[in-house]
XYZ file of N, CA and C in Angstrom:
855
model
N 119.737 98.995 12.450
C 121.375 98.274 12.974
C 121.210 97.209 11.974
N 120.442 96.887 11.365
C 119.885 95.637 10.647
C 119.958 95.108 9.220
N 119.981 96.205 8.557
C 120.772 96.750 7.304
C 121.833 96.909 7.272
N 122.569 97.420 8.484
C 123.804 97.821 8.276
C 124.387 96.301 8.830
N 124.143 95.799 9.366
C 124.662 94.854 9.096
C 124.597 93.290 8.252
N 123.051 93.417 7.507
C 122.784 92.599 5.829
C 124.006 93.203 4.801
N 124.314 94.805 4.665
C 125.192 95.211 4.510
C 127.043 94.782 4.535
N 126.958 94.502 5.748
C 128.229 94.221 5.813
C 128.643 92.413 5.873
N 127.326 92.332 5.891
C 127.667 90.159 5.336
C 127.812 90.360 3.737
N 126.869 90.791 3.702
C 126.220 90.953 1.618
C 128.518 91.711 1.775
N 129.117 92.363 1.682
C 130.351 92.730 1.467
C 131.603 91.728 1.626
N 131.362 90.804 2.556
C 132.226 90.066 3.950
C 131.971 89.344 2.105
N 131.383 88.459 1.787
C 130.367 86.597 0.920
C 130.941 87.402 -0.534
N 131.317 88.523 -1.027
C 131.234 88.944 -2.388
C 133.913 88.664 -1.827
N 133.831 90.124 -1.077
C 135.489 90.080 -0.211
C 135.654 87.927 -0.655
N 134.897 87.372 -0.104
C 134.994 85.425 0.111
C 134.875 84.835 -1.302
N 133.973 85.533 -2.446
C 134.136 84.879 -3.334
C 135.159 85.655 -4.682
N 135.948 86.566 -4.408
C 137.115 87.733 -4.542
C 138.149 86.697 -5.397
N 138.306 86.543 -2.958
C 139.400 85.629 -2.283
C 139.327 84.113 -3.138
N 138.727 83.794 -3.163
C 138.358 82.584 -4.169
C 138.726 81.989 -5.409
N 138.588 83.207 -6.149
C 138.341 83.067 -7.335
C 140.042 82.919 -7.884
N 140.215 84.163 -7.114
C 142.447 84.539 -7.479
C 142.657 83.651 -6.310
N 141.900 82.547 -5.846
C 142.940 82.129 -5.026
C 143.205 80.321 -6.283
N 142.478 79.875 -7.103
C 141.553 78.929 -7.776
C 143.268 79.945 -9.059
N 142.950 79.766 -9.441
C 143.823 80.089 -10.385
C 145.443 79.705 -10.575
N 145.418 80.129 -9.052
C 147.434 79.693 -8.712
C 146.960 78.104 -8.054
N 146.242 77.574 -7.362
C 145.862 76.093 -7.398
C 146.486 75.080 -8.825
N 145.470 75.807 -9.701
C 145.311 75.546 -11.088
C 146.982 75.292 -11.200
N 148.177 76.141 -10.996
C 149.283 76.876 -11.967
C 150.229 75.540 -11.186
N 149.971 75.267 -10.018
C 151.273 74.430 -8.770
C 151.776 72.824 -10.272
N 150.942 72.748 -10.309
C 151.578 71.009 -10.741
C 152.137 71.759 -13.089
N 151.370 72.019 -13.650
C 152.329 72.303 -14.661
C 153.708 73.959 -14.038
N 153.722 74.168 -12.933
C 154.320 74.883 -12.589
C 155.728 73.765 -11.921
N 156.061 72.560 -11.822
C 156.486 71.279 -11.009
C 156.685 70.671 -11.417
N 155.817 70.559 -12.920
C 156.707 70.043 -13.861
C 157.583 70.433 -14.691
N 157.616 71.833 -14.823
C 158.967 72.773 -15.864
C 160.027 72.164 -15.239
N 159.764 72.898 -13.620
C 160.690 72.991 -13.167
C 161.512 71.020 -12.479
N 160.445 70.028 -13.065
C 161.456 68.436 -12.591
C 161.865 68.331 -14.011
N 161.113 68.619 -15.250
C 161.376 68.504 -15.898
C 162.962 69.962 -16.580
N 163.600 69.625 -15.976
C 164.621 70.867 -16.019
C 165.260 70.632 -15.604
N 164.350 69.749 -14.390
C 166.111 69.302 -13.228
C 166.882 67.963 -13.719
N 165.751 67.585 -14.129
C 166.393 66.013 -15.535
C 167.126 65.438 -16.495
N 166.505 66.469 -17.029
C 167.729 68.220 -18.403
C 169.288 67.965 -18.442
N 168.802 69.007 -17.250
C 170.389 69.018 -16.137
C 171.341 67.512 -16.136
N 170.656 66.645 -15.484
C 171.012 65.893 -13.937
C 170.881 64.607 -15.772
N 170.604 64.884 -17.242
C 170.989 64.352 -18.386
C 171.856 64.249 -18.967
N 172.662 65.828 -18.338
C 173.967 66.578 -19.695
C 174.931 65.557 -18.531
N 175.255 65.225 -17.392
C 175.705 65.198 -16.055
C 176.275 64.566 -16.683
N 175.555 63.381 -16.359
C 175.593 62.320 -17.301
C 176.434 61.619 -18.633
N 175.822 62.644 -19.540
C 176.899 62.629 -20.324
C 177.733 63.335 -21.321
N 178.051 64.093 -19.827
C 179.754 64.761 -20.654
C 180.950 63.865 -18.739
N 179.906 63.125 -17.534
C 181.050 61.732 -17.478
C 180.994 62.670 -16.135
N 180.277 63.463 -15.562
C 179.969 63.720 -13.678
C 179.390 62.244 -13.643
N 179.581 63.324 -12.055
C 178.806 62.528 -10.818
C 177.060 62.582 -11.264
N 176.274 61.362 -10.996
C 175.108 61.054 -11.128
C 174.839 61.582 -9.469
N 173.796 62.531 -9.834
C 173.180 62.807 -7.911
C 172.602 61.462 -7.967
N 171.434 60.910 -8.591
C 170.550 60.177 -8.144
C 170.455 58.979 -9.313
N 170.545 57.545 -8.532
C 170.897 55.558 -9.853
C 170.151 56.058 -10.205
N 169.742 55.815 -11.586
C 169.034 54.904 -12.216
C 168.192 54.919 -11.642
N 166.806 53.730 -12.745
C 166.104 53.210 -11.926
C 166.058 51.912 -12.247
N 166.520 50.800 -11.641
C 167.642 48.906 -11.650
C 166.233 48.638 -12.286
N 165.317 48.795 -13.538
C 164.437 48.010 -14.551
C 165.366 48.610 -15.855
N 166.254 50.073 -15.667
C 166.621 50.482 -16.468
C 167.209 49.535 -17.867
N 167.751 48.486 -17.283
C 168.534 47.284 -18.355
C 167.794 46.825 -18.445
N 165.788 46.370 -18.523
C 165.490 45.657 -19.326
C 165.856 45.425 -20.639
N 165.634 46.723 -21.137
C 165.204 46.858 -22.733
C 166.709 46.765 -23.879
N 167.887 46.018 -22.352
C 169.067 46.013 -23.211
C 169.158 44.150 -23.774
N 169.543 43.782 -24.161
C 169.391 42.874 -25.414
C 170.479 42.338 -24.669
N 170.920 40.470 -24.667
C 172.251 40.437 -24.355
C 173.081 40.183 -25.855
N 173.034 40.865 -26.697
C 174.244 41.840 -27.800
C 174.539 42.937 -27.693
N 173.281 44.250 -26.612
C 173.657 45.148 -26.995
C 174.714 45.371 -24.996
N 173.906 44.445 -24.259
C 174.966 43.815 -22.963
C 176.178 42.961 -23.389
N 176.632 42.235 -24.025
C 178.252 41.574 -24.851
C 178.680 43.402 -25.369
N 178.076 44.047 -25.544
C 179.042 44.736 -26.874
C 179.406 45.864 -25.729
N 178.342 46.124 -24.587
C 179.430 46.889 -23.696
C 179.590 46.410 -23.086
N 180.334 44.875 -22.283
C 180.427 45.037 -21.376
C 182.396 44.967 -22.051
N 182.129 44.444 -23.279
C 183.626 44.558 -24.748
C 183.687 45.366 -24.069
N 182.429 46.825 -24.562
C 184.165 48.087 -25.055
C 184.536 47.949 -23.933
N 183.893 47.846 -22.569
C 184.086 48.202 -20.886
C 185.980 47.791 -21.024
N 185.134 46.006 -21.168
C 186.999 45.675 -20.649
C 188.188 45.596 -21.898
N 187.001 46.227 -22.271
C 189.612 47.169 -23.884
C 189.743 48.934 -23.659
N 188.439 49.502 -23.059
C 188.418 50.686 -23.039
C 189.495 50.798 -21.625
N 189.395 50.333 -20.790
C 189.691 50.122 -19.101
C 191.547 49.556 -18.787
N 191.498 48.387 -20.616
C 192.774 47.944 -19.863
C 194.174 48.345 -21.096
N 192.701 49.155 -21.831
C 194.229 49.293 -23.184
C 194.095 49.018 -24.377
N 193.307 47.927 -24.507
C 193.952 46.801 -25.023
C 192.408 46.812 -26.913
N 192.868 45.897 -27.533
C 191.872 45.876 -28.644
C 192.143 44.235 -28.807
N 190.537 43.396 -28.432
C 190.676 42.174 -28.603
C 190.786 42.002 -30.630
N 191.026 40.445 -30.579
C 191.580 40.359 -31.795
C 190.053 39.767 -32.369
N 190.569 40.017 -33.966
C 188.488 39.500 -34.041
C 188.126 37.250 -33.891
N 189.679 37.118 -33.895
C 189.269 35.531 -33.282
C 189.079 35.961 -32.548
N 189.351 36.072 -31.338
C 188.172 36.076 -29.107
C 186.846 36.940 -29.346
N 187.364 37.614 -29.934
C 185.241 38.015 -30.179
C 185.174 37.304 -30.273
N 184.350 36.657 -32.271
C 184.854 35.388 -31.854
C 184.327 34.657 -31.316
N 185.465 34.375 -30.531
C 184.790 33.616 -29.026
C 183.743 33.459 -28.076
N 183.859 35.164 -28.938
C 182.738 34.943 -26.865
C 181.603 35.524 -26.907
N 180.052 34.751 -27.622
C 179.037 35.242 -28.235
C 177.902 35.415 -26.744
N 177.370 35.641 -27.366
C 176.298 36.360 -26.337
C 175.429 35.291 -25.670
N 175.852 34.216 -26.493
C 175.310 32.749 -24.857
C 175.572 33.201 -23.401
N 177.105 33.462 -23.201
C 178.015 34.429 -22.102
C 176.637 35.710 -21.273
N 176.422 35.639 -22.586
C 175.179 36.942 -21.103
C 174.505 36.530 -20.697
N 173.883 36.743 -19.658
C 172.580 36.135 -18.890
C 171.738 36.370 -18.443
N 170.275 36.485 -19.704
C 169.402 37.935 -19.459
C 168.363 37.508 -18.538
N 167.857 38.597 -17.954
C 167.571 38.561 -17.249
C 165.501 38.327 -17.416
N 165.058 37.922 -16.791
C 163.482 38.614 -17.185
C 163.279 40.451 -16.964
N 162.306 40.215 -17.599
C 162.127 42.188 -18.798
C 161.284 41.949 -17.138
N 160.538 41.294 -17.188
C 158.938 41.755 -16.525
C 159.439 41.789 -15.166
N 160.390 41.526 -14.503
C 161.228 42.218 -12.112
C 162.442 43.593 -13.081
N 161.925 44.011 -12.148
C 163.203 44.852 -11.689
C 164.615 44.157 -10.940
N 165.871 44.962 -11.269
C 166.697 43.678 -11.126
C 167.164 45.520 -10.233
N 166.379 44.639 -8.828
C 166.743 44.857 -7.493
C 167.361 44.054 -6.561
N 167.804 43.960 -5.263
C 168.409 43.771 -4.075
C 166.876 42.516 -3.975
N 166.222 42.666 -4.361
C 165.001 41.855 -2.903
C 164.936 40.479 -4.309
N 164.920 41.447 -5.607
C 164.963 40.367 -7.039
C 165.369 39.738 -7.227
N 166.874 39.565 -6.818
C 168.122 38.483 -6.947
C 167.581 37.169 -7.039
N 167.303 37.143 -5.555
C 167.452 35.175 -5.172
C 165.931 35.133 -6.704
N 165.303 35.543 -7.213
C 164.222 34.984 -8.289
C 165.023 34.973 -9.724
N 165.894 35.899 -10.094
C 166.016 35.675 -10.923
C 167.032 35.052 -11.772
N 167.764 34.134 -9.791
C 169.630 33.382 -9.845
C 168.322 31.986 -10.333
N 167.473 31.855 -9.536
C 166.293 30.666 -9.768
C 166.193 30.561 -11.059
N 165.519 31.292 -11.835
C 165.560 31.492 -13.640
C 166.128 30.858 -14.329
N 167.487 31.300 -13.472
C 168.951 31.040 -14.501
C 168.978 29.426 -13.931
N 168.709 28.862 -13.126
C 168.786 28.142 -13.358
C 168.220 26.637 -13.319
N 166.780 27.597 -14.036
C 166.145 26.220 -14.446
C 165.503 25.599 -12.995
N 165.897 24.251 -14.210
C 165.113 22.728 -12.522
C 165.952 22.413 -11.790
N 167.053 23.253 -12.250
C 168.034 22.844 -11.617
C 168.581 23.464 -10.942
N 167.715 24.624 -10.037
C 167.801 25.873 -8.911
C 167.945 25.558 -7.100
N 167.513 24.195 -7.125
C 167.477 23.671 -5.714
C 168.865 22.489 -5.838
N 168.081 22.173 -5.580
C 169.516 20.702 -6.358
C 171.888 21.863 -6.599
N 171.181 22.950 -7.069
C 172.848 23.787 -7.531
C 172.825 24.743 -6.270
N 171.899 26.274 -5.981
C 171.691 27.116 -4.652
C 171.204 26.721 -3.643
N 170.840 25.438 -3.237
C 169.881 25.175 -1.638
C 170.555 24.298 -0.931
N 170.778 23.119 -1.320
C 172.110 21.826 -0.656
C 172.974 22.864 0.293
N 173.639 22.038 0.757
C 174.936 22.069 1.613
C 175.200 21.113 2.537
N 175.416 20.185 1.166
C 176.384 18.391 1.069
C 177.123 19.059 0.390
N 178.159 18.650 1.050
C 178.678 18.472 0.179
C 179.367 17.269 -0.509
N 179.967 17.421 -1.966
C 179.729 15.946 -3.084
C 181.201 15.454 -3.200
N 181.610 14.098 -2.541
C 183.538 14.318 -2.733
C 183.189 13.828 -5.009
N 184.033 14.851 -5.335
C 184.351 14.480 -7.179
C 183.290 15.311 -7.155
N 182.128 16.129 -6.556
C 181.049 16.974 -7.818
C 181.236 18.008 -7.315
N 180.708 18.555 -5.707
C 180.418 19.493 -4.646
C 181.725 20.307 -4.417
N 182.877 20.782 -4.628
C 183.704 21.297 -3.960
C 183.953 22.160 -2.967
N 184.653 21.827 -2.198
C 184.104 22.771 -0.368
C 185.167 24.733 -0.769
N 184.242 25.639 -0.597
C 184.640 26.982 -0.578
C 184.652 26.932 -2.211
N 184.123 26.392 -3.077
C 183.311 26.770 -5.085
C 182.780 26.794 -5.100
N 182.024 27.836 -5.582
C 180.054 29.247 -4.901
C 180.402 28.608 -6.592
N 178.607 28.314 -7.005
C 177.695 28.493 -8.228
C 176.951 30.216 -8.852
N 178.048 30.765 -7.744
C 177.004 32.306 -8.088
C 178.533 32.932 -7.309
N 178.450 34.433 -7.753
C 179.964 34.648 -7.037
C 179.063 36.229 -7.428
N 178.469 37.187 -6.395
C 178.704 38.348 -6.953
C 179.680 39.002 -6.530
N 179.490 40.610 -7.606
C 180.845 41.142 -6.541
C 180.812 42.919 -7.145
N 181.091 43.130 -6.055
C 179.827 44.698 -6.180
C 181.139 46.146 -6.350
N 180.281 46.438 -6.000
C 181.894 47.969 -5.321
C 182.226 48.988 -4.397
N 181.470 47.990 -2.559
C 181.520 48.057 -1.640
C 181.327 46.422 -0.709
N 181.849 46.995 0.203
C 180.644 46.071 2.051
C 179.246 45.526 1.071
N 178.805 47.696 1.944
C 178.092 47.332 1.777
C 176.671 47.372 0.919
N 177.040 47.664 -0.172
C 176.370 46.649 -1.612
C 176.403 45.618 -1.528
N 177.785 44.576 -1.699
C 177.144 43.583 -0.957
C 176.967 42.373 0.139
N 176.207 42.869 0.437
C 175.456 42.936 2.279
C 173.743 42.718 0.855
N 173.941 44.063 1.908
C 172.218 44.323 0.605
C 171.975 43.515 -0.797
N 172.618 42.741 -1.553
C 172.751 42.094 -2.891
C 172.346 40.080 -1.700
N 173.622 39.923 -1.486
C 173.267 38.904 -0.535
C 171.957 39.033 0.168
N 171.226 39.476 0.914
C 170.068 39.409 1.537
C 168.855 39.000 0.965
N 168.907 39.369 -0.685
C 168.509 38.945 -1.745
C 168.019 37.972 -1.004
N 169.056 37.041 -1.529
C 168.753 35.732 -1.410
C 168.331 35.171 -0.343
N 168.224 35.336 1.045
C 167.528 34.975 1.872
C 166.872 33.671 1.490
N 166.626 33.850 0.889
C 165.673 32.817 0.892
C 165.777 31.197 0.521
N 166.715 31.282 -0.320
C 167.681 30.386 -1.138
C 168.951 30.470 -0.153
N 168.601 30.895 0.764
C 170.667 30.632 2.391
C 170.524 30.168 2.980
N 169.671 28.884 3.577
C 168.443 28.481 5.230
C 169.752 27.321 5.598
N 169.657 26.308 4.158
C 170.634 26.081 4.824
C 172.256 25.551 4.175
N 172.199 26.529 3.238
C 173.282 26.724 2.959
C 174.205 28.710 2.942
N 174.829 28.586 3.972
C 175.451 30.498 4.074
C 176.104 31.056 2.531
N 175.217 31.724 2.520
C 175.692 32.156 1.069
C 177.308 32.332 3.096
N 179.110 33.544 1.861
C 179.835 34.212 1.994
C 180.453 35.194 2.177
N 180.224 36.361 2.517
C 180.960 37.681 2.557
C 182.205 37.792 3.080
N 182.548 38.398 0.767
C 183.797 37.855 0.025
C 184.337 40.017 0.289
N 184.432 40.222 1.715
C 185.479 41.625 1.599
C 186.202 41.743 2.713
N 186.500 42.936 3.212
C 187.746 42.788 3.515
C 187.088 43.532 5.183
N 186.011 44.189 4.609
C 185.386 45.779 5.690
C 184.362 44.539 6.646
N 185.508 44.145 8.421
C 185.488 44.510 9.999
C 185.190 42.943 9.493
N 185.852 42.102 8.814
C 186.492 40.380 8.364
C 187.792 39.945 8.169
N 187.964 39.247 8.445
C 190.011 39.351 8.082
C 189.346 37.344 6.912
N 191.671 37.934 6.225
C 190.905 37.139 5.478
C 190.928 35.191 6.214
N 191.246 34.600 7.231
C 191.052 33.886 8.423
C 189.796 33.320 8.423
N 189.610 34.578 9.112
C 187.716 33.717 9.168
C 186.456 33.440 8.078
N 187.236 34.098 6.345
C 186.791 34.039 5.011
C 186.928 31.882 5.451
N 188.893 31.892 4.926
C 188.911 30.831 5.428
C 188.069 29.043 5.604
N 188.140 30.251 6.832
C 187.300 28.708 7.599
C 186.274 28.558 7.274
N 185.845 29.822 6.008
C 184.033 29.569 5.877
C 183.560 29.091 4.926
N 184.991 28.937 3.868
C 184.984 28.142 2.135
C 185.502 27.047 2.852
N 185.883 26.315 2.679
C 186.329 25.147 3.689
C 185.145 24.110 3.780
N 183.434 24.889 3.853
C 182.374 24.717 3.698
C 181.841 24.252 2.413
N 180.991 23.660 2.468
C 180.106 24.625 0.690
C 179.543 25.906 1.072
N 180.068 25.949 -0.525
C 178.841 27.898 -0.884
C 178.384 27.489 -1.832
N 177.231 27.216 -2.238
C 175.941 28.590 -2.898
C 177.052 29.561 -3.458
N 176.484 30.110 -2.632
C 176.274 31.934 -3.007
C 177.216 33.068 -2.601
N 178.516 33.423 -2.777
C 179.105 33.962 -2.291
C 179.134 35.243 -2.781
N 179.888 36.616 -2.065
C 178.916 38.323 -2.461
C 180.460 38.253 -1.555
N 180.801 39.935 -1.860
C 182.268 40.728 -2.289
C 182.953 41.867 -3.047
N 183.764 42.496 -2.761
C 184.427 42.862 -3.080
C 185.964 42.609 -4.295
N 186.725 43.251 -5.748
C 187.649 42.842 -6.052
C 188.526 42.620 -5.174
N 189.195 42.740 -5.062
C 190.318 42.740 -4.330
C 190.606 41.287 -2.844
N 189.446 41.505 -2.537
C 189.286 40.014 -1.401
C 188.862 38.873 -1.682
N 188.299 39.020 -2.967
C 188.549 38.196 -3.693
C 189.114 37.943 -4.511
N 189.804 37.623 -5.545
C 190.882 37.981 -5.709
C 192.209 37.154 -4.593
N 192.171 37.700 -3.895
C 193.031 37.610 -2.654
C 192.464 36.039 -2.193
N 191.798 36.044 -2.611
C 191.193 34.447 -1.456
C 191.544 33.534 -3.043
N 191.476 33.655 -3.963
C 191.836 33.080 -4.890
C 193.201 32.685 -5.763
N 193.818 33.717 -4.932
C 195.223 33.685 -5.354
C 195.893 32.441 -3.749
N 195.317 32.077 -2.448
C 196.021 31.723 -1.524
C 195.343 30.427 -2.164
N 193.579 29.767 -2.932
C 193.104 28.817 -3.639
C 192.505 28.510 -2.552
N 191.644 29.507 -1.649
C 190.691 29.556 -0.593
C 189.650 29.143 -1.084
N 189.441 30.156 -1.764
C 188.749 30.007 -3.562
C 188.284 29.874 -4.201
N 187.258 28.683 -4.832
C 187.965 27.686 -5.407
C 186.092 28.637 -6.633
N 186.797 27.777 -8.124
C 186.408 28.026 -9.550
C 186.049 26.762 -9.902
N 185.522 25.777 -9.473
C 185.235 24.627 -9.795
C 183.972 24.240 -10.192
N 183.017 25.352 -9.831
C 181.489 25.445 -10.056
C 180.974 26.273 -10.178
N 181.983 27.341 -10.338
C 181.126 28.902 -10.603
C 180.646 28.464 -12.326
N 179.367 28.766 -12.277
C 179.303 28.902 -13.456
C 178.348 30.611 -13.510
N 177.916 31.295 -13.076
C 177.563 32.927 -13.042
C 178.695 33.951 -12.414
N 178.723 35.380 -12.681
C 179.295 36.000 -12.370
C 178.640 37.273 -12.423
N 177.448 37.041 -11.131
C 176.418 38.866 -11.034
C 177.743 39.608 -11.389
N 177.719 40.924 -12.381
C 178.979 41.639 -11.851
C 177.789 43.818 -11.248
N 177.468 43.884 -10.176
C 176.460 44.591 -9.698
C 176.996 46.293 -10.550
N 175.420 46.756 -10.937
C 175.785 47.933 -11.522
C 175.527 48.772 -11.247
N 174.424 48.355 -10.164
C 173.912 49.999 -9.261
C 175.386 51.136 -8.917
N 174.269 52.172 -9.618
C 175.428 53.614 -8.535
C 175.182 54.023 -7.106
N 175.884 54.310 -6.679
C 176.085 54.854 -5.272
C 175.633 55.966 -5.276
N 175.588 56.712 -4.021
C 174.809 58.480 -3.777
C 175.717 59.529 -4.705
N 176.784 58.890 -4.672
C 177.969 59.768 -5.298
C 177.809 59.184 -7.683
N 177.542 58.757 -7.450
C 177.056 57.805 -9.523
C 177.816 57.320 -9.474
N 179.151 56.853 -8.342
C 180.483 55.173 -8.801
C 179.022 54.140 -8.582
N 179.967 53.053 -9.420
C 180.227 51.951 -10.398
C 181.127 50.600 -10.020
N 180.713 49.515 -9.636
C 182.325 49.298 -10.821
C 182.673 49.506 -11.789
N 182.294 49.409 -13.025
C 183.148 49.786 -13.646
C 184.141 51.560 -14.138
N 183.355 52.224 -12.462
C 183.369 53.455 -12.838
C 184.341 53.413 -11.362
N 184.518 53.649 -10.824
C 184.888 53.521 -8.931
C 187.020 53.363 -9.192
N 187.099 54.029 -9.329
C 189.360 54.510 -10.234
C 189.394 52.955 -9.215
N 190.220 52.525 -7.896
C 190.549 51.694 -7.987
C 189.750 50.624 -7.859
N 188.504 50.680 -7.360
C 188.257 49.396 -6.616
C 188.040 48.879 -9.327
N 187.071 49.815 -9.989
C 187.886 49.722 -11.897
C 188.672 48.659 -11.790
N 189.816 49.437 -11.584
C 191.336 48.292 -11.508
C 191.688 47.637 -10.944
N 191.174 46.979 -9.884
C 190.981 45.947 -9.237
C 190.057 44.421 -9.718
N 188.748 45.719 -10.899
C 188.279 44.267 -10.971
C 188.288 43.336 -12.161
N 188.673 44.403 -13.294
C 189.367 44.021 -14.504
C 191.099 43.514 -14.357
N 191.670 43.039 -13.798
C 192.684 41.861 -12.919
C 192.126 41.348 -12.332
N 191.093 41.053 -11.476
C 190.954 39.910 -11.285
C 189.985 39.243 -12.702
N 189.135 39.629 -13.367
C 188.150 39.451 -15.038
C 190.192 39.321 -15.473
N 190.879 39.774 -15.642
C 192.087 39.001 -16.694
C 192.400 37.537 -16.596
N 192.613 38.200 -15.484
C 193.663 37.110 -14.016
C 192.876 35.774 -14.691
N 191.450 35.841 -13.723
C 190.692 34.885 -13.551
C 189.618 33.494 -14.741
N 188.845 34.912 -14.967
C 187.773 34.778 -15.193
C 187.273 35.145 -17.615
N 188.000 35.496 -17.959
C 188.246 36.169 -18.755
C 188.250 34.837 -19.377
N 189.563 33.789 -19.636
C 189.576 32.620 -20.140
C 188.357 31.968 -19.697
N 187.495 31.981 -19.226
C 186.796 30.987 -18.941
C 184.837 31.248 -20.054
N 185.112 32.539 -20.454
C 184.458 33.055 -20.582
C 184.853 32.994 -23.028
N 185.939 32.853 -22.556
C 186.476 32.296 -24.732
C 185.780 30.846 -24.140
N 185.643 30.101 -23.214
C 186.129 28.447 -22.861
C 184.749 27.656 -22.981
N 183.300 29.064 -22.657
C 182.057 28.932 -22.413
C 181.601 29.246 -21.258
N 182.319 28.594 -20.105
C 182.486 27.414 -19.797
C 181.819 28.987 -17.795
N 181.210 29.507 -18.591
C 180.695 31.509 -17.742
C 179.757 32.595 -17.977
N 178.796 32.586 -17.306
C 178.201 33.464 -17.492
C 177.591 34.538 -16.729
N 178.002 35.532 -18.388
C 177.831 37.006 -16.973
C 176.916 37.236 -16.706
N 176.187 38.066 -15.758
C 174.660 38.717 -15.162
C 174.896 40.385 -15.559
N 174.508 41.004 -16.180
C 175.131 42.590 -15.538
C 173.866 43.162 -15.057
N 173.674 42.972 -13.337
C 172.235 43.900 -13.077
C 172.685 44.798 -12.130
N 171.322 45.331 -13.465
C 171.119 46.716 -13.276
C 171.574 47.588 -13.058
N 170.933 49.306 -13.430
C 171.028 49.871 -14.673
C 172.128 49.909 -15.280
N 171.874 49.677 -17.204
C 173.229 49.799 -18.190
C 172.519 51.555 -19.048
N 173.676 51.625 -20.150
C 173.549 52.137 -20.853
C 172.254 52.267 -21.690
N 171.801 53.036 -22.296
C 171.193 52.833 -23.679
C 170.347 52.262 -24.372
N 170.042 51.757 -25.721
C 169.886 51.465 -26.350
C 171.291 52.141 -28.088
N 170.428 53.546 -27.493
C 171.411 54.181 -28.184
C 172.732 54.278 -28.252
N 173.511 54.572 -26.453
C 174.772 53.798 -26.717
C 174.645 52.653 -26.327
N 174.553 51.562 -27.153
C 175.295 50.759 -27.294
C 175.377 50.619 -28.728
N 174.815 51.126 -30.093
C 174.995 50.681 -31.198
C 175.713 51.993 -31.524
N 176.413 53.458 -31.138
C 177.370 54.043 -30.754
C 178.665 52.735 -30.705
N 178.527 51.744 -29.395
C 179.736 50.836 -29.244
C 179.161 50.160 -29.288
N 178.980 49.530 -30.400
C 179.173 47.715 -31.050
C 179.328 48.509 -32.410
N 179.814 50.272 -32.940
C 179.921 50.251 -33.843
C 181.522 50.329 -33.555
N 181.594 50.863 -32.678
C 182.669 51.252 -32.332
C 184.292 49.644 -31.858
N 183.307 48.722 -31.532
C 184.171 48.038 -31.394
C 184.250 47.381 -32.850
N 183.281 47.301 -33.964
C 183.398 46.537 -35.631
C 183.601 46.961 -36.356
N 184.935 48.468 -35.504
C 186.020 49.387 -36.241
C 187.432 48.884 -36.012
């Protein structure tokens, strides 16, 4: 019996070793197999993006960090001309300098949490005076005239970005400028106070400027939210919102850009350098 038990134990050990050997190569092969699938999936996403179809997932918030002011300006002007079916004159193009683009820190992500830090850096030593104080100053600080205006494609995205400014808006609250769950009358009332930050959607922003509730006397920076939603749409690609934005821009902002009274921040992922080169060439032609 003892000899039989020993033989059985020996067979079990041999069987166990054989199983371990057969399992080991499969375990080692998993990462390679996974990487291959991941690579194929990314290639598909890239092809979809290049063909202009919906993106499945938005790019990283730091994707635009490598874009220079010149590249961002070329991208913006190309979008402006393409969306409106116009061609800017050489005189107009010469008037729009790279200084019109607010370059953000390349060491910091461009997400909602970092927006406040970026804005502090943009205003330098004046950030406390311009972005945090809550008193109106006759002849200097008009009611309802923000220093920074944030334009997004949706109310939810506007709220998300404004939350990133909480450390700067304790004394002077940011004003929400969108139609979802907010009446114009309510917003008009809020705009009778000092406003440092305001954020919302193009249609409601334009309406409030039209009725002279939202002022532009202090406006020095407009933040254009470049992030895409779950369907891959952004401020520049969501059909109705895109048209409303360019209507707002042409009516109230373009001439200020030409006069160098306004800076634009393209906040979030924008096309890479290779795409910029083609866009610049098109503009020059």
